[in-house]
């Protein structure tokens, strides 16, 4: 099968969150299974030609934006057998340090940047004669690609057979823009309707992807169910329910070549389930790095996260002082909203030997925290899949999570009677429940044998990409078959 995988970020090129992990690993897994895969993304400032051995393709893409035509160069690199990446170069749009905006907010021309990207994906496919069987689009940044495929590009012969699959990684970001941006898309005003792109007077790119793609997927089964309800649907629950026949929930996998304590190059001492003392050294190293009291017995909780409302930090804020009184240590790595920077800065000032803090995006440190912490905290309000809790399992770092989305699908609450489970989980979004759950975890932590068993149970769970990639292939195939049946019936 020929698969074109379109994303606004992908490891190793550019990353702000889980989307990049998925976009780096899923196409690679599909290629390993023998499919011909092309990953396509914008060429941002940090995607240096030399560092990534990029070669310039001969084509020059011409993309209509309003009355103008914008041009883009295309760069390519072969990443593995059957697996290449294409980078769309348009410096005025993408040659910036950040992907979507600065601390002061989103870039003002994001509509234009991602209208251009969504359309250049199809232009590149046709200019390079890729003839994809499937285009998988991801999140709002590529939400207009399925819209173009069904409208402006429906008669392009090399794309006639192509189906589009649209994957929602986070419904909290919809790509909402005012209606004055509509002419920039060169889509007719008839598409500015409640059945298509219109959403409470604005253009909604994510909605475009949901309505016009041939199949919609999201990144866990639980989240697939949740987003069809008003609480989690972000106003799109009705649209999603309308598409429930073509809606699938496929849990993200993990790239264990990057996230395994046995081979991790960032951590002080490699370790595995049969060789746990190495983890103690990683803990001591982490305590040293953050100036925390160096004591192996103090339970250490790790947090690595975008500091955003979604992640449940208001619950932590409500119980911060009480948590400290429990005598634990906490290490936080994250960037995001200023109010959460302040929250953790203040806590660090008050409890310098108990709180470690780095306000930054730092992949190496993320690995060190996964390895050095005893527990990993994710009390999310909602969580489409969540990756860090799955990485944590592999590192023997016991997750404490709220039962939502992918957190609920992957973490099974420890049962003190049977000893089953791989973490700790609470249901109600309340500070009291969070505190009670942390206390429950601390009790088990004091029982070394029970804790070790819990760690090993987590470390032995396998979330490698192969299984998820097979599920995606099945969705692609079903979608292709449906399209063929429809065409035959017409
Ligand atoms: P989301 O996509 O909502 O941010 P996920 O849990 O799906 O959340 O994925 C987050 C990814 O980003 C993980 O790979 C995590 O390690 C990484 N990450 C988040 N914040 C940071 C940070 N400050 N430094 C390094 N890595 C981070």
mmCIF file of C-alpha atoms and ligand atoms in Angstrom, residues 15-19 21 170 259 304-306 310-311 333-335 360-363 366 378 383 386-388 391, ligand 1:
data_model
loop_
_atom_site.group_PDB
_atom_site.id
_atom_site.type_symbol
_atom_site.label_atom_id
_atom_site.label_comp_id
_atom_site.label_asym_id
_atom_site.label_seq_id
_atom_site.Cartn_x
_atom_site.Cartn_y
_atom_site.Cartn_z
ATOM 1 C CA UNK A 15 8.337 18.360 18.089
ATOM 2 C CA UNK A 16 6.043 20.169 20.488
ATOM 3 C CA UNK A 17 4.104 17.151 21.788
ATOM 4 C CA UNK A 18 2.805 13.650 21.281
ATOM 5 C CA UNK A 19 1.781 14.276 17.670
ATOM 6 C CA UNK A 21 6.150 11.056 18.467
ATOM 7 C CA UNK A 170 -6.459 16.423 20.489
ATOM 8 C CA UNK A 259 12.100 4.781 25.218
ATOM 9 C CA UNK A 304 6.831 15.961 32.169
ATOM 10 C CA UNK A 305 4.196 17.948 30.407
ATOM 11 C CA UNK A 306 2.960 20.848 28.405
ATOM 12 C CA UNK A 310 -5.843 20.079 30.034
ATOM 13 C CA UNK A 311 -3.190 18.393 32.161
ATOM 14 C CA UNK A 333 9.750 19.497 33.501
ATOM 15 C CA UNK A 334 7.478 21.559 31.325
ATOM 16 C CA UNK A 335 6.620 24.769 29.576
ATOM 17 C CA UNK A 360 11.955 24.143 29.307
ATOM 18 C CA UNK A 361 11.501 21.585 26.593
ATOM 19 C CA UNK A 362 14.346 19.156 27.117
ATOM 20 C CA UNK A 363 14.186 15.656 25.671
ATOM 21 C CA UNK A 366 12.598 13.887 30.004
ATOM 22 C CA UNK A 378 -0.808 12.706 35.034
ATOM 23 C CA UNK A 383 -6.145 12.921 27.670
ATOM 24 C CA UNK A 386 -1.032 10.250 26.650
ATOM 25 C CA UNK A 387 2.409 8.874 26.042
ATOM 26 C CA UNK A 388 4.357 9.543 29.187
ATOM 27 C CA UNK A 391 6.882 5.367 28.708
HETATM 28 P P1 LIG B 1 0.607 16.050 24.515
HETATM 29 O O1 LIG B 1 0.732 15.603 23.094
HETATM 30 O O2 LIG B 1 -0.776 16.436 24.927
HETATM 31 O O3 LIG B 1 1.601 17.118 24.874
HETATM 32 P P2 LIG B 1 1.510 13.366 25.213
HETATM 33 O O4 LIG B 1 1.654 12.694 26.527
HETATM 34 O O5 LIG B 1 0.714 12.660 24.166
HETATM 35 O O6 LIG B 1 0.948 14.823 25.480
HETATM 36 O O7 LIG B 1 2.960 13.596 24.585
HETATM 37 C C1 LIG B 1 3.865 14.459 25.149
HETATM 38 C C2 LIG B 1 5.225 14.200 24.536
HETATM 39 O O8 LIG B 1 6.003 15.398 24.649
HETATM 40 C C3 LIG B 1 6.008 13.143 25.272
HETATM 41 O O9 LIG B 1 6.925 12.519 24.388
HETATM 42 C C4 LIG B 1 6.760 13.964 26.327
HETATM 43 O O10 LIG B 1 7.911 13.330 26.786
HETATM 44 C C5 LIG B 1 7.077 15.205 25.560
HETATM 45 N N1 LIG B 1 7.205 16.415 26.364
HETATM 46 C C6 LIG B 1 6.220 17.195 26.856
HETATM 47 N N2 LIG B 1 6.726 18.252 27.514
HETATM 48 C C7 LIG B 1 8.076 18.137 27.435
HETATM 49 C C8 LIG B 1 9.178 18.919 27.920
HETATM 50 N N3 LIG B 1 8.986 20.028 28.603
HETATM 51 N N4 LIG B 1 10.425 18.500 27.636
HETATM 52 C C9 LIG B 1 10.620 17.359 26.929
HETATM 53 N N5 LIG B 1 9.640 16.579 26.450
HETATM 54 C C10 LIG B 1 8.380 16.955 26.692
#
